[in-house]
Short mmCIF file of C-alpha atoms and ligand atoms in Angstrom, two decimals:
data_model
loop_
_atom_site.label_atom_id
_atom_site.label_comp_id
_atom_site.label_asym_id
_atom_site.label_seq_id
_atom_site.Cartn_x
_atom_site.Cartn_y
_atom_site.Cartn_z
CA UNK A 83 -43.65 -64.67 -70.53
CA UNK A 84 -41.45 -61.89 -71.25
CA UNK A 85 -38.67 -64.42 -72.21
CA UNK A 86 -41.01 -65.53 -75.11
CA UNK A 87 -41.14 -61.97 -76.49
CA UNK A 88 -37.44 -61.55 -76.27
CA UNK A 89 -36.80 -64.99 -77.87
CA UNK A 90 -38.90 -63.88 -80.79
CA UNK A 91 -35.97 -61.33 -81.55
CA UNK A 92 -38.70 -58.82 -82.58
CA UNK A 93 -39.07 -56.45 -79.74
CA UNK A 94 -40.00 -52.75 -80.05
CA UNK A 95 -39.60 -51.26 -76.39
CA UNK A 96 -41.02 -47.89 -75.99
CA UNK A 97 -39.04 -45.73 -73.69
CA UNK A 98 -41.50 -43.46 -72.00
CA UNK A 99 -38.53 -41.93 -70.05
CA UNK A 100 -36.86 -42.82 -67.10
CA UNK A 101 -37.43 -39.33 -65.66
CA UNK A 102 -40.82 -39.09 -67.13
CA UNK A 103 -43.21 -38.63 -64.01
CA UNK A 104 -46.23 -37.15 -66.06
CA UNK A 105 -48.76 -39.95 -65.59
CA UNK A 106 -51.15 -38.82 -67.94
CA UNK A 107 -48.58 -38.41 -70.80
CA UNK A 108 -47.31 -41.97 -70.06
CA UNK A 109 -50.76 -43.29 -70.11
CA UNK A 110 -51.41 -41.73 -73.50
CA UNK A 111 -48.06 -42.94 -74.98
CA UNK A 112 -48.57 -46.47 -73.80
CA UNK A 113 -52.12 -46.46 -75.03
CA UNK A 114 -51.15 -45.39 -78.51
CA UNK A 115 -48.16 -47.49 -78.88
CA UNK A 116 -49.95 -50.58 -77.57
CA UNK A 117 -52.52 -50.05 -80.35
CA UNK A 118 -49.79 -50.20 -82.75
CA UNK A 119 -48.44 -53.47 -81.50
CA UNK A 120 -45.91 -52.57 -79.07
CA UNK A 121 -45.62 -55.08 -76.05
CA UNK A 122 -42.66 -53.75 -74.02
CA UNK A 123 -42.66 -50.49 -72.13
CA UNK A 124 -39.97 -48.73 -70.17
CA UNK A 125 -41.12 -46.49 -67.44
CA UNK A 126 -39.89 -44.23 -64.63
CA UNK A 127 -39.40 -46.05 -61.39
CA UNK A 128 -42.60 -44.49 -59.75
CA UNK A 129 -45.74 -46.57 -58.77
CA UNK A 130 -48.14 -43.98 -59.89
CA UNK A 131 -46.51 -44.14 -63.48
CA UNK A 132 -46.70 -47.76 -63.46
CA UNK A 133 -50.43 -47.87 -62.57
CA UNK A 134 -51.02 -45.43 -65.44
CA UNK A 135 -49.29 -47.51 -67.81
CA UNK A 136 -51.40 -50.43 -66.70
CA UNK A 137 -54.65 -48.61 -66.95
CA UNK A 138 -53.53 -47.49 -70.53
CA UNK A 139 -53.20 -51.30 -71.31
CA UNK A 140 -56.58 -51.97 -69.96
CA UNK A 141 -58.14 -49.29 -71.99
CA UNK A 142 -56.52 -50.66 -75.16
CA UNK A 143 -57.43 -54.14 -74.15
CA UNK A 144 -53.87 -55.31 -74.63
CA UNK A 145 -53.18 -58.15 -72.23
CA UNK A 146 -49.87 -59.65 -73.41
CA UNK A 147 -47.64 -56.50 -72.80
CA UNK A 148 -44.79 -55.98 -70.25
CA UNK A 149 -43.67 -53.23 -68.12
CA UNK A 150 -40.04 -52.26 -67.06
CA UNK A 151 -39.03 -49.63 -64.51
CA UNK A 152 -35.76 -47.87 -65.02
CA UNK A 153 -33.46 -47.26 -61.92
CA UNK A 154 -30.25 -45.39 -61.92
CA UNK A 155 -27.20 -44.68 -59.86
CA UNK A 156 -25.61 -41.37 -58.69
CA UNK A 157 -25.04 -38.93 -61.57
CA UNK A 158 -27.55 -40.81 -63.90
CA UNK A 159 -28.50 -38.04 -66.26
CA UNK A 160 -32.08 -39.39 -66.32
CA UNK A 161 -32.46 -37.86 -62.74
CA UNK A 162 -31.73 -34.49 -63.95
CA UNK A 163 -34.37 -31.81 -64.12
CA UNK A 164 -33.71 -28.49 -65.66
CA UNK A 165 -34.05 -25.40 -63.32
CA UNK A 166 -34.34 -21.75 -64.80
CA UNK A 167 -32.56 -18.85 -63.05
CA UNK A 168 -34.83 -15.94 -63.59
CA UNK A 169 -32.19 -13.57 -62.48
CA UNK A 170 -30.20 -14.31 -65.73
CA UNK A 171 -33.20 -15.32 -68.13
CA UNK A 172 -34.18 -12.73 -70.83
CA UNK A 173 -37.35 -14.59 -71.74
CA UNK A 174 -36.13 -15.32 -75.43
CA UNK A 175 -38.06 -18.72 -75.18
CA UNK A 176 -35.14 -20.61 -77.03
CA UNK A 177 -35.38 -23.24 -74.31
CA UNK A 178 -38.98 -23.68 -74.97
CA UNK A 179 -38.86 -24.32 -78.67
CA UNK A 180 -36.03 -26.76 -78.36
CA UNK A 181 -37.67 -28.96 -75.79
CA UNK A 182 -38.83 -32.09 -77.44
CA UNK A 183 -41.00 -33.14 -74.19
CA UNK A 184 -43.05 -29.98 -74.18
CA UNK A 185 -41.56 -29.64 -70.57
CA UNK A 186 -41.14 -25.79 -70.81
CA UNK A 187 -44.07 -23.57 -71.24
CA UNK A 188 -44.13 -19.80 -70.73
CA UNK A 189 -40.59 -20.11 -69.64
CA UNK A 190 -41.59 -22.37 -66.82
CA UNK A 191 -40.18 -26.06 -66.56
CA UNK A 192 -42.76 -28.78 -65.74
CA UNK A 193 -40.44 -30.98 -63.93
CA UNK A 194 -42.67 -34.03 -64.38
CA UNK A 195 -42.22 -33.68 -68.11
CA UNK A 196 -38.60 -33.03 -68.12
CA UNK A 197 -36.26 -36.13 -68.86
CA UNK A 198 -32.84 -34.27 -68.35
CA UNK A 199 -31.73 -34.36 -71.93
CA UNK A 200 -29.99 -31.02 -71.73
CA UNK A 201 -31.01 -29.49 -75.00
CA UNK A 202 -32.40 -26.33 -73.18
CA UNK A 203 -29.03 -25.74 -71.41
CA UNK A 204 -27.18 -25.86 -74.73
CA UNK A 205 -29.40 -23.22 -76.41
CA UNK A 206 -29.77 -20.80 -73.66
CA UNK A 207 -27.81 -17.67 -74.56
CA UNK A 208 -27.45 -16.58 -70.85
CA UNK A 209 -26.56 -19.76 -69.15
CA UNK A 210 -29.72 -19.42 -67.07
CA UNK A 211 -30.48 -23.15 -67.06
CA UNK A 212 -28.67 -25.78 -64.79
CA UNK A 213 -29.75 -29.16 -63.55
CA UNK A 214 -31.10 -30.33 -60.26
CA UNK A 215 -30.69 -33.92 -59.58
CA UNK A 216 -33.56 -35.86 -58.16
CA UNK A 217 -31.72 -38.92 -57.74
CA UNK A 218 -33.14 -41.31 -55.09
CA UNK A 219 -31.24 -44.22 -53.68
CA UNK A 220 -32.52 -47.64 -55.25
CA UNK A 221 -33.20 -48.96 -51.65
CA UNK A 222 -35.71 -46.13 -51.11
CA UNK A 223 -37.57 -46.56 -54.63
CA UNK A 224 -37.41 -50.32 -55.30
CA UNK A 225 -39.86 -51.72 -52.67
CA UNK A 226 -42.93 -49.77 -53.96
CA UNK A 227 -42.02 -50.40 -57.56
CA UNK A 228 -41.66 -54.05 -57.11
CA UNK A 229 -44.96 -54.20 -55.01
CA UNK A 230 -46.71 -52.35 -58.01
CA UNK A 231 -46.17 -55.53 -60.10
CA UNK A 232 -43.42 -54.88 -62.77
CA UNK A 233 -42.15 -57.40 -65.22
CA UNK A 234 -38.62 -56.12 -65.62
CA UNK A 235 -36.09 -53.71 -63.86
CA UNK A 236 -33.66 -51.77 -65.68
CA UNK A 237 -30.39 -50.53 -63.99
CA UNK A 238 -28.74 -47.58 -65.77
CA UNK A 239 -25.03 -47.72 -65.53
CA UNK A 240 -22.86 -44.85 -65.95
CA UNK A 241 -19.46 -43.77 -64.66
CA UNK A 242 -16.53 -45.70 -63.15
CA UNK A 243 -17.63 -46.41 -59.62
CA UNK A 244 -17.61 -50.31 -60.18
CA UNK A 245 -18.07 -50.86 -56.37
CA UNK A 246 -21.26 -48.82 -56.15
CA UNK A 247 -22.43 -50.47 -59.40
CA UNK A 248 -22.01 -53.97 -58.11
CA UNK A 249 -23.35 -53.20 -54.71
CA UNK A 250 -26.67 -51.89 -56.18
CA UNK A 251 -26.77 -54.58 -58.54
CA UNK A 252 -26.42 -57.14 -55.80
CA UNK A 253 -29.40 -55.41 -54.01
CA UNK A 254 -31.58 -55.35 -57.04
CA UNK A 255 -30.93 -59.25 -57.61
CA UNK A 256 -31.78 -59.94 -53.97
CA UNK A 257 -35.02 -58.10 -54.05
CA UNK A 258 -36.41 -58.81 -57.55
CA UNK A 259 -36.39 -62.32 -59.27
CA UNK A 260 -37.69 -61.30 -62.74
CA UNK A 261 -35.95 -60.29 -65.87
CA UNK A 262 -33.33 -57.73 -65.38
CA UNK A 263 -31.94 -55.23 -68.13
CA UNK A 264 -28.55 -53.28 -67.76
CA UNK A 265 -28.65 -50.24 -69.79
CA UNK A 266 -24.94 -49.24 -70.45
CA UNK A 267 -23.17 -46.53 -72.48
CA UNK A 268 -19.61 -46.19 -73.10
CA UNK A 269 -19.30 -42.76 -71.79
CA UNK A 270 -15.79 -42.24 -70.43
CA UNK A 271 -15.16 -45.75 -69.53
CA UNK A 272 -14.15 -47.29 -72.81
CA UNK A 273 -15.03 -50.64 -74.41
CA UNK A 274 -12.85 -53.03 -72.21
CA UNK A 275 -14.51 -51.60 -68.99
CA UNK A 276 -17.81 -51.89 -70.45
CA UNK A 277 -17.48 -55.57 -71.11
CA UNK A 278 -15.59 -56.21 -67.92
CA UNK A 279 -18.32 -54.77 -65.73
CA UNK A 280 -21.01 -56.58 -67.67
CA UNK A 281 -19.28 -59.92 -67.43
CA UNK A 282 -18.98 -59.46 -63.62
CA UNK A 283 -22.73 -58.49 -63.33
CA UNK A 284 -23.84 -61.45 -65.33
CA UNK A 285 -21.84 -63.88 -63.17
CA UNK A 286 -24.62 -63.96 -60.67
CA UNK A 287 -27.50 -64.23 -63.34
CA UNK A 288 -28.81 -67.38 -65.09
CA UNK A 289 -28.13 -67.31 -68.68
CA UNK A 290 -30.65 -65.36 -70.83
CA UNK A 291 -32.40 -63.76 -67.83
CA UNK A 292 -30.89 -60.63 -68.31
CA UNK A 293 -31.20 -57.95 -71.17
CA UNK A 294 -28.18 -55.65 -72.13
CA UNK A 295 -29.55 -52.47 -73.59
CA UNK A 296 -26.76 -50.99 -75.60
CA UNK A 297 -27.15 -47.17 -75.11
CA UNK A 298 -25.48 -45.19 -77.90
CA UNK A 299 -25.83 -41.68 -76.68
CA UNK A 300 -28.23 -41.59 -73.87
CA UNK A 301 -31.15 -38.98 -74.43
CA UNK A 302 -29.82 -38.14 -77.94
CA UNK A 303 -32.78 -39.24 -80.21
CA UNK A 304 -34.96 -36.83 -81.98
CA UNK A 305 -33.54 -36.81 -85.66
CA UNK A 306 -34.76 -39.82 -87.98
CA UNK A 307 -31.42 -40.23 -89.81
CA UNK A 308 -28.55 -42.94 -89.88
CA UNK A 309 -26.04 -40.54 -88.07
CA UNK A 310 -28.23 -40.18 -84.89
CA UNK A 311 -28.51 -43.97 -84.61
CA UNK A 312 -24.82 -44.72 -85.41
CA UNK A 313 -23.55 -44.91 -81.88
CA UNK A 314 -26.48 -47.23 -80.78
CA UNK A 315 -25.45 -49.64 -83.57
CA UNK A 316 -21.63 -49.23 -82.71
CA UNK A 317 -22.26 -49.99 -78.93
CA UNK A 318 -24.35 -52.97 -79.76
CA UNK A 319 -21.56 -54.44 -81.91
CA UNK A 320 -19.12 -54.14 -78.77
CA UNK A 321 -21.74 -56.07 -76.66
CA UNK A 322 -22.36 -58.64 -79.58
CA UNK A 323 -18.62 -59.38 -79.93
CA UNK A 324 -18.27 -60.34 -76.23
CA UNK A 325 -20.93 -63.10 -76.65
CA UNK A 326 -22.68 -62.64 -73.42
CA UNK A 327 -25.56 -64.82 -72.34
CA UNK A 328 -27.93 -61.92 -72.52
CA UNK A 329 -30.67 -60.46 -74.71
CA UNK A 330 -29.25 -57.51 -76.68
CA UNK A 331 -31.61 -54.27 -77.29
CA UNK A 332 -30.31 -51.10 -78.88
CA UNK A 333 -31.05 -47.61 -77.65
CA UNK A 334 -29.73 -43.91 -77.24
CA UNK A 335 -30.36 -42.31 -80.65
CA UNK A 336 -32.58 -45.05 -81.97
CA UNK A 337 -35.28 -44.18 -84.71
CA UNK A 338 -36.91 -45.67 -87.79
CA UNK A 339 -33.41 -46.20 -89.38
CA UNK A 340 -31.97 -48.26 -86.58
CA UNK A 341 -33.20 -51.60 -87.60
CA UNK A 342 -31.95 -51.16 -91.09
CA UNK A 343 -28.35 -49.88 -90.07
CA UNK A 344 -28.17 -52.63 -87.54
CA UNK A 345 -28.95 -55.29 -90.06
CA UNK A 346 -26.55 -53.83 -92.63
CA UNK A 347 -23.80 -53.88 -89.85
CA UNK A 348 -24.50 -57.60 -89.08
CA UNK A 349 -26.03 -56.88 -85.62
CA UNK A 350 -27.95 -59.92 -84.15
CA UNK A 351 -30.14 -57.95 -82.00
CA UNK A 352 -33.32 -59.03 -80.01
CA UNK A 353 -35.07 -55.81 -80.18
CA UNK A 354 -34.86 -51.95 -80.37
CA UNK A 355 -35.80 -49.45 -77.67
CA UNK A 356 -36.89 -46.11 -78.92
CA UNK A 357 -37.47 -43.02 -76.65
CA UNK A 358 -36.87 -39.51 -77.63
CA UNK A 359 -37.89 -39.96 -81.24
CA UNK A 360 -40.91 -42.18 -80.30
CA UNK A 361 -42.13 -39.45 -77.99
CA UNK A 362 -41.21 -36.39 -80.16
CA UNK A 363 -43.34 -37.63 -83.28
CA UNK A 364 -46.40 -37.58 -81.16
CA UNK A 365 -45.77 -34.91 -78.72
CA UNK A 366 -48.29 -32.29 -80.08
CA UNK A 367 -50.95 -34.85 -80.45
CA UNK A 368 -50.31 -36.14 -76.83
CA UNK A 369 -50.85 -32.77 -75.16
CA UNK A 370 -54.36 -32.21 -76.99
CA UNK A 371 -57.06 -31.57 -74.45
CA UNK A 372 -59.57 -33.67 -76.62
CA UNK A 373 -57.03 -36.57 -76.77
CA UNK A 374 -59.50 -39.21 -75.23
CA UNK A 375 -62.77 -37.76 -76.99
CA UNK A 376 -61.66 -37.01 -80.36
CA UNK A 377 -60.99 -40.24 -82.38
CA UNK A 378 -59.37 -38.17 -85.16
CA UNK A 379 -56.53 -37.34 -82.64
CA UNK A 380 -55.98 -41.00 -81.91
CA UNK A 381 -56.07 -41.91 -85.59
CA UNK A 382 -53.67 -39.43 -86.51
CA UNK A 383 -51.07 -40.47 -83.85
CA UNK A 384 -51.62 -44.08 -84.95
CA UNK A 385 -50.61 -43.24 -88.46
CA UNK A 386 -47.46 -41.38 -87.50
CA UNK A 387 -46.43 -44.13 -85.09
CA UNK A 388 -47.15 -47.10 -87.23
CA UNK A 389 -44.20 -46.58 -89.86
CA UNK A 390 -41.79 -46.34 -86.84
CA UNK A 391 -43.00 -49.46 -85.15
CA UNK A 392 -43.08 -51.32 -88.57
CA UNK A 393 -39.51 -50.38 -89.08
CA UNK A 394 -38.53 -52.56 -86.14
CA UNK A 395 -41.12 -55.23 -86.34
CA UNK A 396 -41.06 -56.05 -89.87
S1 SF4 B 510 -35.03 -29.69 -73.06
FE1 SF4 B 510 -34.56 -31.62 -72.00
S2 SF4 B 510 -33.78 -30.92 -69.86
FE2 SF4 B 510 -34.69 -29.17 -70.90
S3 SF4 B 510 -36.71 -29.07 -69.98
FE3 SF4 B 510 -36.74 -30.09 -71.97
S4 SF4 B 510 -36.70 -32.33 -71.28
FE4 SF4 B 510 -35.85 -31.15 -69.52
S1 SF4 B 511 -33.41 -19.84 -73.36
FE1 SF4 B 511 -32.49 -19.17 -71.31
S2 SF4 B 511 -32.70 -16.88 -71.53
FE2 SF4 B 511 -34.05 -17.90 -73.11
S3 SF4 B 511 -36.12 -18.13 -72.01
FE3 SF4 B 511 -34.88 -20.02 -71.67
S4 SF4 B 511 -33.92 -19.70 -69.71
FE4 SF4 B 511 -34.55 -17.63 -70.46
#
């Protein structure tokens, strides 16, 4: 049971990316991290991606792992995909070198790999990159995701439209009876609003059937230092102080320093979700054409991943 894993207070959740639609990349990530002892995987709400993750778990012969699919509301940055305006582009390739997801090659965006982090927009000297939203209504994407057999659904909250949040939340509750996760960042809404909306959302849930994922700065991970993970810990403290009947995970800038900093700050967390940093450290190995045939590639990836996983699980 997924609750048993959460009750262990020793959870590493690999965030493959709410916008990561590249099935092969997800399969390789899930395979590697499951071999390193990870039991919880966060995926794009796409049944092909979910099937890819399941096939990776079969290949790794890991049976006691759990899958979560991420859903957003309008303006969720995870639905964004970078688009290049070639009338403005000067082919400098700055975007390509800054992309942590290998989503830009030869100044072309592979949208299935793009997670909407915005790093390419920030470095483009010609403002040639913008976002296109691929947001789809939850009512449209939920049925096939639930049918594909998922253990947990995560709802990403952003913005101030409480009415819309609660309406989608009610819909999710009516159509899925497993563990739910709420991924929430402060953004522009402030601490009181965060706790206010969470309290309302938890009213219709039985105690400890919900995860709150305290999201520091969404999609901000990449560096392995304390500063990058500071906001995730600060956000977790706000949630912890509210004493809500839910499991607490940290995300948004998480890395191998997160567990250490959270413990130093007295955060009684149940787990840590790592996305950008966890993907970045193996991104070159993940892309290798001989990934499935060269054991050295797998072994190298495992030796890179192991210290990160250990930083959370030990
Ligand atoms: S830098 Fe971020 S937004 Fe830009 S292509 Fe890469 S993943 Fe997408
Ligand atoms: S950073 Fe901007 S100008 Fe440079 S290659 Fe990318 S899109 Fe073109």
